[in-house]
PDB file of C-alpha atoms in Angstrom:
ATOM      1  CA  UNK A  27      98.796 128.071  98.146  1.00 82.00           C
ATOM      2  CA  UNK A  28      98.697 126.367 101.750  1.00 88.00           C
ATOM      3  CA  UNK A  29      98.940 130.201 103.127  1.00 91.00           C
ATOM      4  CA  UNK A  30      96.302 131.630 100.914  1.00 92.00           C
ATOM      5  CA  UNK A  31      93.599 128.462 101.655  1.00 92.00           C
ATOM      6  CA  UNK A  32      94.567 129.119 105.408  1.00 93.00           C
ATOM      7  CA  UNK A  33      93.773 132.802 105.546  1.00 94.00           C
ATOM      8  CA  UNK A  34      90.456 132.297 103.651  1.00 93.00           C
ATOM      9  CA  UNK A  35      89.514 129.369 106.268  1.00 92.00           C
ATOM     10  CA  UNK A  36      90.601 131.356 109.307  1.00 94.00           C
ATOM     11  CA  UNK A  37      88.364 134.649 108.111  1.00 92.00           C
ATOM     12  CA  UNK A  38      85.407 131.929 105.923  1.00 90.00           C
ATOM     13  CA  UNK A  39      83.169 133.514 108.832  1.00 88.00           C
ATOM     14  CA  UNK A  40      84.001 137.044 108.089  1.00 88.00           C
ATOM     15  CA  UNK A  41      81.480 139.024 106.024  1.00 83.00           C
ATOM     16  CA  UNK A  42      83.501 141.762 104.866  1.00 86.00           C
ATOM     17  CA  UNK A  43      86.784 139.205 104.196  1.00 90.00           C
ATOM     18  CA  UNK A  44      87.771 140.990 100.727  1.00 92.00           C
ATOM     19  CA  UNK A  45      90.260 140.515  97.903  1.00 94.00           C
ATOM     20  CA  UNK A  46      92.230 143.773  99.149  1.00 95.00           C
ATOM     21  CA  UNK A  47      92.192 142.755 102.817  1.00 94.00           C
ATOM     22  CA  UNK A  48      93.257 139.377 101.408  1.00 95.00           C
ATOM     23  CA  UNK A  49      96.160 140.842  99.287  1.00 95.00           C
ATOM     24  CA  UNK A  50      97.338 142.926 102.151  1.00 95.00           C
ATOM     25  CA  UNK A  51      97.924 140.143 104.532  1.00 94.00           C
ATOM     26  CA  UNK A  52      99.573 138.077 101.742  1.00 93.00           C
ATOM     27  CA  UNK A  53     102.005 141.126 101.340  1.00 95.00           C
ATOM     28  CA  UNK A  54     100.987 141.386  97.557  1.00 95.00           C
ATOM     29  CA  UNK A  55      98.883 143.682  95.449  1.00 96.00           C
ATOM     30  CA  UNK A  56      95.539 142.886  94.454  1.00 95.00           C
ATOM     31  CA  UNK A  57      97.100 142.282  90.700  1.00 96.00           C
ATOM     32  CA  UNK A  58      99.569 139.869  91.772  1.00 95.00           C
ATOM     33  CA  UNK A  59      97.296 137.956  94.266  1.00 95.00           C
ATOM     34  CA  UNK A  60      95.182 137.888  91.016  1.00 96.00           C
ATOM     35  CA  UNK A  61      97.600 136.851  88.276  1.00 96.00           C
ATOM     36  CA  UNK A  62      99.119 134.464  91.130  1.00 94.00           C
ATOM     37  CA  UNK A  63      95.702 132.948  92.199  1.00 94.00           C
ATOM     38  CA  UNK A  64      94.598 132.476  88.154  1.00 94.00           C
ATOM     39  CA  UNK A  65      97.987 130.922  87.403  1.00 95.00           C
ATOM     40  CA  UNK A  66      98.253 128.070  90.630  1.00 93.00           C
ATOM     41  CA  UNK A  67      94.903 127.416  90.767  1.00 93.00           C
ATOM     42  CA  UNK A  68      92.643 128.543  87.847  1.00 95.00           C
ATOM     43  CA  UNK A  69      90.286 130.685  89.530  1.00 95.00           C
ATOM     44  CA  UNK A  70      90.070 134.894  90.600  1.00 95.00           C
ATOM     45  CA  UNK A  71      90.622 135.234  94.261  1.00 95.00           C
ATOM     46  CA  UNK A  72      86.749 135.912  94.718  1.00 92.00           C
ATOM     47  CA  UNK A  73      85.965 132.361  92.651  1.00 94.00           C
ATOM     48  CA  UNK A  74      88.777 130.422  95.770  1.00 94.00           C
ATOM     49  CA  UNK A  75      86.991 132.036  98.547  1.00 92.00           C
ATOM     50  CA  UNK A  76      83.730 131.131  97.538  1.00 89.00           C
ATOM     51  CA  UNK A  77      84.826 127.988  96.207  1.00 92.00           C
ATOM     52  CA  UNK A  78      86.505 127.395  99.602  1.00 92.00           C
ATOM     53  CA  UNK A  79      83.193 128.800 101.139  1.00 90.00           C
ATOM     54  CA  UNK A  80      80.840 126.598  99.575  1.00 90.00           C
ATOM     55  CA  UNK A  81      83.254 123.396 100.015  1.00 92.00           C
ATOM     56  CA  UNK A  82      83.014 124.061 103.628  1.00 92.00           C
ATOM     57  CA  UNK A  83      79.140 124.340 103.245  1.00 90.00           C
ATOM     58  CA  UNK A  84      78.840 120.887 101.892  1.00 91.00           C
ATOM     59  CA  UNK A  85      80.869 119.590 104.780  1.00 93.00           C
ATOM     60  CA  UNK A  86      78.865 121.158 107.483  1.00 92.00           C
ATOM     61  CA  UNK A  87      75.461 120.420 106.041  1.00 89.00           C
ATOM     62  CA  UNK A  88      77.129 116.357 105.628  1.00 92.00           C
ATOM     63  CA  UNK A  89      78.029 116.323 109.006  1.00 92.00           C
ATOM     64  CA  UNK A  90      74.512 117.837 109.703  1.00 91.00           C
ATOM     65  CA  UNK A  91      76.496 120.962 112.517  1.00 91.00           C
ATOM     66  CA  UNK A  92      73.644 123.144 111.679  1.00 89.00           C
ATOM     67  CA  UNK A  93      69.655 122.753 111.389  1.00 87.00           C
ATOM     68  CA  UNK A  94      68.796 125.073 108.919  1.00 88.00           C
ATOM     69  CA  UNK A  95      71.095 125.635 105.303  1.00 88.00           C
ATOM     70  CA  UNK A  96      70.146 129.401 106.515  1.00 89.00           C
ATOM     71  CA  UNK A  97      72.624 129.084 109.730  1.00 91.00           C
ATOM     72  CA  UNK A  98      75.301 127.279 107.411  1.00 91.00           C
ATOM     73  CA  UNK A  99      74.931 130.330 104.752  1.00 89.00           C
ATOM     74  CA  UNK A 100      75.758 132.719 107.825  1.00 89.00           C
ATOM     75  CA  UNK A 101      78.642 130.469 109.517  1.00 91.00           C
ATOM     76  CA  UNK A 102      80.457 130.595 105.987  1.00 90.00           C
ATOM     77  CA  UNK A 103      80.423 133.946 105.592  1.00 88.00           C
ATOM     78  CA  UNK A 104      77.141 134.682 103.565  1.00 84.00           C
ATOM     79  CA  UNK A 105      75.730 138.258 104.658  1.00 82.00           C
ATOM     80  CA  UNK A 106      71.810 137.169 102.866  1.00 82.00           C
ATOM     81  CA  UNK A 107      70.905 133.315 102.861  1.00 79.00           C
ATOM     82  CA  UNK A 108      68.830 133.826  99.466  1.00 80.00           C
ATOM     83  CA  UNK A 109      72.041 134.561  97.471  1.00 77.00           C
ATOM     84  CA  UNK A 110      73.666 131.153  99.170  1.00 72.00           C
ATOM     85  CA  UNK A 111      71.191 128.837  97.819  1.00 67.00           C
ATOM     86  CA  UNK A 112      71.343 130.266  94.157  1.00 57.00           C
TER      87      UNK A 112
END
């Protein structure tokens, strides 16, 4: 699990970060990163990134790095602000 949270926070910027791209540097399929992710931790791999995304969000907007929750919606990886503050 330490891996998979380590590759999410190193690419949490990247906007096209994806399950298959995510898979591929894991060395797995998209099925078994699924059945792997669902079975450690409870979630889909797209719920853990954007879990690990929006954990990451709280923590910047605490520590107050960013003056608008627009900037912390693009430093997480967000591509449109509206759909981060759903």
């Amino acid at each position: 699990m330490g891996k998979v949270e380590e590759l999410v926070r190193k690419n949490i910027a990247n906007t096209v970060f994806s399950i298959p791209f995510m898979a591929n540097e894991l060395a797995m399929t998209e099925r078994s990163l699924q059945r792997q992710l669902k079975k450690v931790a409870g979630l889909t791999p797209k719920q853990y990134i954007q879990e690990i995304r929006l954990n990451e969000a709280r923590q910047l907007l605490e520590e107050r790095r960013y003056t608008t929750v627009t900037k912390v919606a693009y430093a997480i990886g967000f591509t449109d602000p509206k759909t981060f503050s759903f």
